XYZ file of N, CA and C in Angstrom:
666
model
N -7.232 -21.566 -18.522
C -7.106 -22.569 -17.478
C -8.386 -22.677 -16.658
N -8.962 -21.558 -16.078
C -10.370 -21.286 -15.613
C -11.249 -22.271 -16.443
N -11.620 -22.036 -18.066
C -12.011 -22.878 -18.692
C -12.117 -23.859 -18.851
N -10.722 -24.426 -18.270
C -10.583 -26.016 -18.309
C -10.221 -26.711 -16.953
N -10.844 -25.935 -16.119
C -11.494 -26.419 -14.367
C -10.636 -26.421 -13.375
N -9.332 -25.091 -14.256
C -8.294 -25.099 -12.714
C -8.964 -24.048 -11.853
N -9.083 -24.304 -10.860
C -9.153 -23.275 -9.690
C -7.377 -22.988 -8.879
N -7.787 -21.623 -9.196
C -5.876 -20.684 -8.963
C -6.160 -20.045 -7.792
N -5.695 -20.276 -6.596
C -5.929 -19.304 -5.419
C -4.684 -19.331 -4.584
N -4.551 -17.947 -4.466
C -3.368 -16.761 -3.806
C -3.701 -16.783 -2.896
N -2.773 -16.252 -1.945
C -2.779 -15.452 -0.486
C -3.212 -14.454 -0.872
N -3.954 -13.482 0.222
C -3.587 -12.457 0.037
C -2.974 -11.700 1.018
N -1.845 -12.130 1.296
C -0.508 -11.224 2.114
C -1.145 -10.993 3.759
N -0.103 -11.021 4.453
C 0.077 -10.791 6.090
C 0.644 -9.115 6.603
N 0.017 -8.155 5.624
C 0.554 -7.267 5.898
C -0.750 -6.309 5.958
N -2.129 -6.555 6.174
C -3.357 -5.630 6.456
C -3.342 -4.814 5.273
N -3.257 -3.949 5.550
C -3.442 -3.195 4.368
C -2.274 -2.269 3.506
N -0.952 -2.451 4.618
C 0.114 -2.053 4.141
C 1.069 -2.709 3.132
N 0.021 -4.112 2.764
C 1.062 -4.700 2.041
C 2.527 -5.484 2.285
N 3.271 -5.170 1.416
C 4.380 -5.746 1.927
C 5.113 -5.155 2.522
N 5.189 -3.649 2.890
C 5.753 -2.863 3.603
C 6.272 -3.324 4.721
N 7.455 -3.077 5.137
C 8.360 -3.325 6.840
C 7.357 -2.676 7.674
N 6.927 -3.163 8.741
C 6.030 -3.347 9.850
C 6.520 -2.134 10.607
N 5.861 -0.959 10.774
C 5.967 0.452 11.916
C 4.587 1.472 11.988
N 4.863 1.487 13.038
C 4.059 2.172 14.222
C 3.449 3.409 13.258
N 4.470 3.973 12.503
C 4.225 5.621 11.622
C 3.769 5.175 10.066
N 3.353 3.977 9.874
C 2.798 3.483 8.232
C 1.926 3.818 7.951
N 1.311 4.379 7.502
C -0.617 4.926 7.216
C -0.787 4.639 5.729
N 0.231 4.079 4.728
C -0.250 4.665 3.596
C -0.679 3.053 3.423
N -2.086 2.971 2.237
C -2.025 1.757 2.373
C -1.706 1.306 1.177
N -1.321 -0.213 0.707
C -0.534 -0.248 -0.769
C -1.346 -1.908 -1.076
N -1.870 -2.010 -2.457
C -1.846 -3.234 -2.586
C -0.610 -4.093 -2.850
N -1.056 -5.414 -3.258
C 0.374 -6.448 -3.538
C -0.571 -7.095 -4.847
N 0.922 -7.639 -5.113
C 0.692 -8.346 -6.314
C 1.849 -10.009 -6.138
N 0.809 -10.706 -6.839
C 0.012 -10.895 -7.691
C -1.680 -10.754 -7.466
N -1.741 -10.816 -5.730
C -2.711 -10.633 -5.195
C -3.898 -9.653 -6.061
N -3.763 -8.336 -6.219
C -4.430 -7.447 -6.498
C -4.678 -7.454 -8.007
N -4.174 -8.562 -8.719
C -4.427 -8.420 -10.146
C -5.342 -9.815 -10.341
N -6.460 -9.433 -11.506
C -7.398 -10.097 -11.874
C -7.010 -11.616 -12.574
N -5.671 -11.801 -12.852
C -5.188 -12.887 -13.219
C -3.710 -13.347 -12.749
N -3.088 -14.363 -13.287
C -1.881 -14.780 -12.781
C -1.356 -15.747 -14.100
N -0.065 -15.279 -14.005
C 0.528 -15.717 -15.399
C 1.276 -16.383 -14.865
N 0.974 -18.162 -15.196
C 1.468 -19.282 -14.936
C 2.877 -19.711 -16.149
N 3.273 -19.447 -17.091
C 3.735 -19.765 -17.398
C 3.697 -18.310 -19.235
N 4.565 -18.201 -19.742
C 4.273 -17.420 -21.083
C 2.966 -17.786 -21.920
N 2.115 -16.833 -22.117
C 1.020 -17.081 -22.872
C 0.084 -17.874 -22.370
N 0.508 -17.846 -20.498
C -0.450 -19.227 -20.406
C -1.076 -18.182 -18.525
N -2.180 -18.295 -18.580
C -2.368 -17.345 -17.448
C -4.204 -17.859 -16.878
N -4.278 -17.794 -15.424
C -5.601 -18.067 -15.217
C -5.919 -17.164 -14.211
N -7.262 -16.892 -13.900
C -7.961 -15.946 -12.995
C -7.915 -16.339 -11.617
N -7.846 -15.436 -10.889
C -6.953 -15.662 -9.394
C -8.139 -15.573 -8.486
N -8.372 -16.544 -7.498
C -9.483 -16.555 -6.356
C -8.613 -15.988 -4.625
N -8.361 -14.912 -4.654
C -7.867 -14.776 -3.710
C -8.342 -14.513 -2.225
N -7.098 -14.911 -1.095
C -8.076 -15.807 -0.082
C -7.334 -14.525 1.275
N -8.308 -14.469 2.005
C -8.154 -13.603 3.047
C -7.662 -15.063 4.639
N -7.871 -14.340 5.486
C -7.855 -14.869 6.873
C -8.857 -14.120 7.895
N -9.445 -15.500 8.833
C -10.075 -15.182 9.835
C -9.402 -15.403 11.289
N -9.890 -15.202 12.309
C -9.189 -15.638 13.426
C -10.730 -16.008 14.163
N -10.746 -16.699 15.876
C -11.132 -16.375 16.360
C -12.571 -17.441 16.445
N -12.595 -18.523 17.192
C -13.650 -19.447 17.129
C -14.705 -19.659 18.220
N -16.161 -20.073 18.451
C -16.861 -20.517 17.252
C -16.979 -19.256 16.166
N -16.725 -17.988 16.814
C -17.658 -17.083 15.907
C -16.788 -16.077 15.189
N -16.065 -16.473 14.088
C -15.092 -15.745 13.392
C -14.988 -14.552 12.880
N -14.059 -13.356 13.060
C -13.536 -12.285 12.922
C -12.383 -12.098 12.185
N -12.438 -11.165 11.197
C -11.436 -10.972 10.624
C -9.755 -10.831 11.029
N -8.821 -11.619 10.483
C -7.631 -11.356 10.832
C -7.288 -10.231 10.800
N -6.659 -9.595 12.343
C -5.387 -7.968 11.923
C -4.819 -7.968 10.734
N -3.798 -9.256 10.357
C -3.031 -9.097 9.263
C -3.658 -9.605 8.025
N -5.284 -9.754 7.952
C -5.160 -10.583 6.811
C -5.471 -9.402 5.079
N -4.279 -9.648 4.382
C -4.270 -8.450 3.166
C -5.316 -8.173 2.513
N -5.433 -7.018 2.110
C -6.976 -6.781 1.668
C -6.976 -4.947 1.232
N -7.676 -4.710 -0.073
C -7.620 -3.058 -0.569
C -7.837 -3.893 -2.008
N -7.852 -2.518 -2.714
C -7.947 -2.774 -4.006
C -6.666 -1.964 -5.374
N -6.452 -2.522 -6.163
C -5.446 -2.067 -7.172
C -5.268 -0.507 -7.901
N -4.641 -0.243 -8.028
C -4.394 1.312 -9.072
C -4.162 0.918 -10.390
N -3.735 -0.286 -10.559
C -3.651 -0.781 -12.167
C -4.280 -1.584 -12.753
N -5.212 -2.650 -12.303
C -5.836 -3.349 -12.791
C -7.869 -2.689 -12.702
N -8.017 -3.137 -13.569
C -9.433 -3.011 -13.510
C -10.053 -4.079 -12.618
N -11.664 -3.542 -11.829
C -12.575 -4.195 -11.428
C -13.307 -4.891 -12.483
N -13.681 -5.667 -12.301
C -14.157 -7.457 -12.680
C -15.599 -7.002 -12.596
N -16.544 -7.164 -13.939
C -18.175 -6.826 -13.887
C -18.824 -7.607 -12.672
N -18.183 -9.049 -12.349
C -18.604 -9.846 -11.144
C -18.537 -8.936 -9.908
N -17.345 -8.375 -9.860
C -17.063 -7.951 -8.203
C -17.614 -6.452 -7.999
N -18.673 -5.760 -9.125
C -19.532 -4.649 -9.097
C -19.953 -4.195 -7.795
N -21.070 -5.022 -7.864
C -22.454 -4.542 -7.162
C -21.795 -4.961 -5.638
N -20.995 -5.894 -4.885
C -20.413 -6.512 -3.683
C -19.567 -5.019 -3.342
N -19.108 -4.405 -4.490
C -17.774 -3.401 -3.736
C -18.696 -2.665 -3.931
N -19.517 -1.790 -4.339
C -20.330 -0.409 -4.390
C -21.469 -0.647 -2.865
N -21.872 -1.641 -2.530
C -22.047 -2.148 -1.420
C -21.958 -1.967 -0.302
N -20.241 -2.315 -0.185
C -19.114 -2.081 0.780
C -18.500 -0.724 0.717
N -18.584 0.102 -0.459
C -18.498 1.373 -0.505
C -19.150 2.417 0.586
N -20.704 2.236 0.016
C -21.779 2.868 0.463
C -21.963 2.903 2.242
N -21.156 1.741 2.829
C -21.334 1.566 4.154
C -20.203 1.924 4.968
N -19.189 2.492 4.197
C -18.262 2.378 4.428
C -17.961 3.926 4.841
N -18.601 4.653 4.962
C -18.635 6.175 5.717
C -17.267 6.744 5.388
N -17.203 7.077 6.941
C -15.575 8.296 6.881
C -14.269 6.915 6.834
N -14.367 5.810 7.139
C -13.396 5.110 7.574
C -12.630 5.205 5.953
N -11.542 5.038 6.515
C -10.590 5.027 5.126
C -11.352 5.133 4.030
N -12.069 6.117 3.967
C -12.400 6.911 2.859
C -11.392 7.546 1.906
N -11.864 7.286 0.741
C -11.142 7.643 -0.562
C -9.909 6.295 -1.036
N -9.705 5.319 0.008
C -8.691 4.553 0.204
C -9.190 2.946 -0.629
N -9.950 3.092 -0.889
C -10.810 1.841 -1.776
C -10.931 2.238 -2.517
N -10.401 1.922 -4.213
C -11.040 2.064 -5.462
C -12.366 1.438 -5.940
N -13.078 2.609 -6.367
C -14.646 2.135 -7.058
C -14.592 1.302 -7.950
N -13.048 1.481 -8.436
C -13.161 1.250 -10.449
C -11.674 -0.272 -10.309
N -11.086 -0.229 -9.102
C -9.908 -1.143 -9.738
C -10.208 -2.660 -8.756
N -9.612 -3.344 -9.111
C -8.999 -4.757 -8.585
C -9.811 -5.150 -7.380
N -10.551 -5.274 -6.312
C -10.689 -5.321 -5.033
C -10.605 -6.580 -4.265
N -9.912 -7.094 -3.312
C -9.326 -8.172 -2.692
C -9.460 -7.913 -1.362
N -9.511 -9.387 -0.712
C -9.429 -10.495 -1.069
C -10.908 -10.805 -1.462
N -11.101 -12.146 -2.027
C -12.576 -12.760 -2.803
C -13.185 -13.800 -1.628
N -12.386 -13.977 -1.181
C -12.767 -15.031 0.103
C -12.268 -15.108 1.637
N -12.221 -16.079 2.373
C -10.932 -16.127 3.539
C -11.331 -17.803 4.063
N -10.280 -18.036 4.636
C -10.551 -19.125 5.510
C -9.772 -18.851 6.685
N -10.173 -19.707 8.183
C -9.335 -19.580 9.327
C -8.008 -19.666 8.842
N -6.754 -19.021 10.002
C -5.873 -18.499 9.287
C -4.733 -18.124 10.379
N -5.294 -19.278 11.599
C -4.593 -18.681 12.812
C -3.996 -19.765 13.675
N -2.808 -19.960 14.016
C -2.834 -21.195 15.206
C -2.518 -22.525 14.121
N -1.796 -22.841 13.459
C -1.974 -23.829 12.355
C -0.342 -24.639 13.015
N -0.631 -25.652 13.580
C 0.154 -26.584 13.841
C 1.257 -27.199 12.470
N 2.384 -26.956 12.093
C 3.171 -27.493 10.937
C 4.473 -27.910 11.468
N 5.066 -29.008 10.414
C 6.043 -29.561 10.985
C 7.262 -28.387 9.845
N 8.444 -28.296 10.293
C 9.523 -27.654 9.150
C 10.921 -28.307 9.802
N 11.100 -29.238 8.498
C 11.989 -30.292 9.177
C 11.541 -31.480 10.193
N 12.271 -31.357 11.367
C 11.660 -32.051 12.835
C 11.245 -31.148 13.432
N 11.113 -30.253 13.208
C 10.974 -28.920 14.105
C 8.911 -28.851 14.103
N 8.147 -28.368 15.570
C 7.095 -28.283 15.880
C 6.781 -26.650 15.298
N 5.696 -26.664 14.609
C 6.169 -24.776 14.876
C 4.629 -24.413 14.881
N 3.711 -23.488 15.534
C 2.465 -22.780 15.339
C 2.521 -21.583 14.454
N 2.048 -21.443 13.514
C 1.949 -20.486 12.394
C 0.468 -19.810 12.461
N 0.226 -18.643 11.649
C -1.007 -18.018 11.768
C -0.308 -17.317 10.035
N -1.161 -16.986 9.110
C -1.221 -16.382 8.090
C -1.924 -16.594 7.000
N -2.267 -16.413 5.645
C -2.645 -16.180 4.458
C -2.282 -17.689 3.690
N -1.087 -17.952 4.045
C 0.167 -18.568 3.134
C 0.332 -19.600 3.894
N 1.030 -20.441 3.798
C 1.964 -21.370 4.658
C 0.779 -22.936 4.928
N 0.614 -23.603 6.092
C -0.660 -24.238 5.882
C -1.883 -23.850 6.516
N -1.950 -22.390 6.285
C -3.399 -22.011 6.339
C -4.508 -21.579 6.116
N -5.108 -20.289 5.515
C -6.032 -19.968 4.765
C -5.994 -20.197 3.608
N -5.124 -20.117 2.833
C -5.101 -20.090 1.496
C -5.210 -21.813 0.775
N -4.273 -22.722 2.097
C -4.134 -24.434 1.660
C -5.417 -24.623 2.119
N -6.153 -24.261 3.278
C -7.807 -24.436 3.677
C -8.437 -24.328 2.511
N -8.680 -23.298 2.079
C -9.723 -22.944 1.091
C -9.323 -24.175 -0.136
N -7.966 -24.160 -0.896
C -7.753 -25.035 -1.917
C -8.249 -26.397 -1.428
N -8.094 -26.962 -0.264
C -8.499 -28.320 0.095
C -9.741 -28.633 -0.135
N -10.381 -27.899 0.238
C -12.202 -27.664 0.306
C -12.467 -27.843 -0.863
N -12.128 -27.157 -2.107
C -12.171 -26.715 -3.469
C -11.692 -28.383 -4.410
N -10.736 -28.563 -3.657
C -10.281 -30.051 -4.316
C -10.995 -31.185 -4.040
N -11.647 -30.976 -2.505
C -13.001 -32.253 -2.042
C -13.959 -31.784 -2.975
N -14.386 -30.718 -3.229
C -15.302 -30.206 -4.161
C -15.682 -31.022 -5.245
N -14.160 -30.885 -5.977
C -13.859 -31.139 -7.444
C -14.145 -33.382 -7.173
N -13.441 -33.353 -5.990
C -13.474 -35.019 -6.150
C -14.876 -35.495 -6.094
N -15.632 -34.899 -5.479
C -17.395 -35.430 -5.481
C -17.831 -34.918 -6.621
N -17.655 -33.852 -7.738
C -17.846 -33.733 -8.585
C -17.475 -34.497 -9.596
N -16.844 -34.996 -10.128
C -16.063 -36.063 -10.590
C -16.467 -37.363 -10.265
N -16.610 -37.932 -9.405
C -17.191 -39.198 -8.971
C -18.791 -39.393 -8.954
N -19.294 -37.838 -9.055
C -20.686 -37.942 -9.988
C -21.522 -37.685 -10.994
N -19.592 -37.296 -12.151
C -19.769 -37.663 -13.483
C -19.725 -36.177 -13.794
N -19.907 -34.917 -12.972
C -19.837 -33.556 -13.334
C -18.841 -32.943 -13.673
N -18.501 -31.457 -13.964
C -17.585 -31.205 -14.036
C -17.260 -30.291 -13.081
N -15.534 -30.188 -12.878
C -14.742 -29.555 -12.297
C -15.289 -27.852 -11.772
N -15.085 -27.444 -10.911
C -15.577 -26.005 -10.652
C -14.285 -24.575 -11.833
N -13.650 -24.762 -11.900
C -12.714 -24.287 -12.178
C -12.911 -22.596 -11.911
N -13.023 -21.550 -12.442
C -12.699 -20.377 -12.047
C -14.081 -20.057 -11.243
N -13.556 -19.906 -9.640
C -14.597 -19.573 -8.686
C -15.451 -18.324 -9.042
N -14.471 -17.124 -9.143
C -15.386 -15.714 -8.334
C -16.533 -15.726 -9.080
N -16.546 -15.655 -10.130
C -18.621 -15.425 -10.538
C -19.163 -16.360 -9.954
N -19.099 -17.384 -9.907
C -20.145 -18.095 -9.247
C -20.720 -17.991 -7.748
N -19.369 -17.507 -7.363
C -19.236 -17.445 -5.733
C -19.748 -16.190 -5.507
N -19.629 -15.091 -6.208
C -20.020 -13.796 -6.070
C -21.647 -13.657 -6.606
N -22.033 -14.789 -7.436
C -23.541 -14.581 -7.465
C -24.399 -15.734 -7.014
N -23.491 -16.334 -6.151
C -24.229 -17.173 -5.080
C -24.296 -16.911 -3.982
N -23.439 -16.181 -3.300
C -22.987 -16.227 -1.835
C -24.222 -15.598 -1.519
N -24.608 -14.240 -1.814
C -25.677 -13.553 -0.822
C -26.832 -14.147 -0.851
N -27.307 -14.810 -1.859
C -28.716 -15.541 -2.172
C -28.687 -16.887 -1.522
N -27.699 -17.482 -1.671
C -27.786 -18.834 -1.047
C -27.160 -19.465 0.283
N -26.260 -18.262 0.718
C -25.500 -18.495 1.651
C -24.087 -19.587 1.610
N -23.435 -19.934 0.499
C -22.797 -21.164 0.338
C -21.785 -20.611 1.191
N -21.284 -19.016 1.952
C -20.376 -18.578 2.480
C -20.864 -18.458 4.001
N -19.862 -18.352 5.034
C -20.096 -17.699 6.280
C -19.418 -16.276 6.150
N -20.473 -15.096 6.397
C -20.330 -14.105 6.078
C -19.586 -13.999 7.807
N -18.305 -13.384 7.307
C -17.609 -12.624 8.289
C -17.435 -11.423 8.649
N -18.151 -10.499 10.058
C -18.021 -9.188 10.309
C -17.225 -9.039 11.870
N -16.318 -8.154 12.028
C -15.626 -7.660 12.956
C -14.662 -7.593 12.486
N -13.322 -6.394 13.385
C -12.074 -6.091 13.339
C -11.398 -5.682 12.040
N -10.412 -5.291 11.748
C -10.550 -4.728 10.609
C -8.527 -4.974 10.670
N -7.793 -4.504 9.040
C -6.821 -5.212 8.991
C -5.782 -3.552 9.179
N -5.198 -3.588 10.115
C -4.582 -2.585 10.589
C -3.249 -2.118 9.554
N -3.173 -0.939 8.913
C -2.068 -0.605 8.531
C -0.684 -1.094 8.800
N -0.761 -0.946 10.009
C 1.112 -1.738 10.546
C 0.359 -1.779 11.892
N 0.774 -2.813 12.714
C 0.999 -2.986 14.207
C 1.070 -1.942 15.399
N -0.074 -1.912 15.810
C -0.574 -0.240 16.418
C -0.869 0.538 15.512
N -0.402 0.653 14.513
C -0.803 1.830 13.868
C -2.210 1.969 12.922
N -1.954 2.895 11.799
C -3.480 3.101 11.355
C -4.704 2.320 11.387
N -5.428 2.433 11.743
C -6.958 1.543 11.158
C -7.244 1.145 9.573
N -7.685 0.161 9.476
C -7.563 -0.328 7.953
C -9.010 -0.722 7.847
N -9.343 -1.415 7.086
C -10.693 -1.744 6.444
C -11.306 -2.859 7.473
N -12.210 -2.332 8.051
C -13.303 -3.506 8.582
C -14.504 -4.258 8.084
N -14.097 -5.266 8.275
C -15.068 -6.404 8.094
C -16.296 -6.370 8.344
N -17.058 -6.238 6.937
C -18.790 -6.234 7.717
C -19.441 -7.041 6.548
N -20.713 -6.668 6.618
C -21.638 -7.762 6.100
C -21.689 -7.555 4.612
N -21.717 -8.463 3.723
C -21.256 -8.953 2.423
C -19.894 -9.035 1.998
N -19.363 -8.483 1.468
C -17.972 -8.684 0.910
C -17.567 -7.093 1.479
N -16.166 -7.595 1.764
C -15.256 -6.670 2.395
C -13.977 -6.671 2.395
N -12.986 -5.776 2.270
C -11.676 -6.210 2.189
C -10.918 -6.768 3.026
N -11.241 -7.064 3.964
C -10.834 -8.253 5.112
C -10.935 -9.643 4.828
N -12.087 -10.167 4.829
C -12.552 -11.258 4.451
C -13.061 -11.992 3.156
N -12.931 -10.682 2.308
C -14.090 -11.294 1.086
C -15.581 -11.139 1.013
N -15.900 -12.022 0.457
C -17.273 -12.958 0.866
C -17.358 -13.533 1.937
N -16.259 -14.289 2.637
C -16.446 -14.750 4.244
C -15.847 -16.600 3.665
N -16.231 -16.983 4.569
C -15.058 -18.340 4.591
C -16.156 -19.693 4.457
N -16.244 -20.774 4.301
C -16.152 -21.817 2.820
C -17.451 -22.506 4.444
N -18.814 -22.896 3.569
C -19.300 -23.803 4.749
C -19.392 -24.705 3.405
N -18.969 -26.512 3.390
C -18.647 -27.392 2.982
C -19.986 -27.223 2.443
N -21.016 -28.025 3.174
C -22.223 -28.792 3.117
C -22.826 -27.853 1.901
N -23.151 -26.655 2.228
C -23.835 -25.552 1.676
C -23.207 -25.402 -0.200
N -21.563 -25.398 -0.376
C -21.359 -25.192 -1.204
C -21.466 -26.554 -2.436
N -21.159 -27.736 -1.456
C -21.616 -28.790 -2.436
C -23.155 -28.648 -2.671
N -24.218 -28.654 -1.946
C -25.258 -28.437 -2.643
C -25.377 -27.492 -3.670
N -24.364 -26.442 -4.001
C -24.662 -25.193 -4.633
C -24.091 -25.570 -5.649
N -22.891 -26.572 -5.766
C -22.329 -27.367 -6.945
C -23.265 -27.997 -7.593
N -24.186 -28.732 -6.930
C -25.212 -30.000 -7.743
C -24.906 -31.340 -7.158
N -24.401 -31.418 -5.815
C -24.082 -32.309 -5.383
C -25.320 -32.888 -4.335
């Protein structure tokens, strides 16, 4: 599907680093999720495409990583030759803080983020303010962007972007097509443990950091 110019992008979960775990004060352990944490997503039998998964920021003009936005890496899936050199990186800087708690070798998420906070939606007649991964915010942000993408691509005869992370992972630091996001970090449960903070290049908070339009269409060929 990648091949043939779908771009597939997940949440990656409102639970920091605990996953889907019930929300308490005494949670420390941290757990990935799935489908999130796996290198692909099986759309249908025999039919499966590579997953761009999307973090959350909060916090404007100058954006910081969401408390809740999901983020760690897998025990069952393997790391991606793309997402190498970004996590050994984030390793190396990454001192005593949840040390040992990041795999060198598996899955590592999220790949991106977009704002993710404060999102005005209607459900029913009903007014409601939402903040998360899911619902209409980081995750429908990022796909929107990705779909204006695809429509100026298309209308100037190119083709479709379809499976992001290599490209995005060997563009972002050289060209900047990302806003690199550093601060705050995604807390185990609510008060409780400290989880992975957000710093410069890719991180399990944010990713790569969140979508500047202008920058990435030029990086398309636009």
């Amino acid at each position: 599907l990648g091949a043939r110019g779908v771009s597939l992008l997940y949440a990656s979960g409102d639970g920091g680093v605990s996953g889907n775990q019930a929300s308490s004060n005494f949670c420390t352990k941290f757990v990935s999720v799935f489908p999130t944490s796996c290198p692909y997503f099986v759309l249908l039998p025999l039919t499966s495409s590579d997953v761009t998964t999307v973090g959350a920021t909060t916090e404007q003009p100058t954006e910081i990583g969401a408390s809740f936005s999901g983020g760690g890496s897998s025990n069952c899936f393997a790391q991606s030759a793309y997402q190498s050199a970004a996590i050994a990186s984030y390793l190396s800087a990454l001192g005593s803080n949840s040390s040992g708690l990041l795999s060198a070798t598996g899955r590592a998420y999220p790949d991106v983020s977009a704002y993710g906070t404060r999102y005005d939606i209607k459900s029913s007649a009903v007014s409601l303010i939402v903040s998360g991964t899911s619902c209409s915010t980081s995750t429908p942000t990022f796909a929107v962007i990705v779909t204006l993408l695809n429509d100026q691509l298309l209308s100037a005869g190119k083709s479709i972007l379809g499976f992001l992370n290599p490209r995005l992972c060997s563009t972002a630091a050289g060209m900047g097509v990302l806003n690199d996001v550093v601060g705050e970090n995604n807390l185990a449960c609510s008060g409780g443990t400290t989880g992975f903070y957000a710093a410069q290049g890719w991180d399990p908070v944010t990713g790569l950091g969140t979508p500047n339009f202008a920058i990435l269409a030029s990086a398309a060929g636009l």
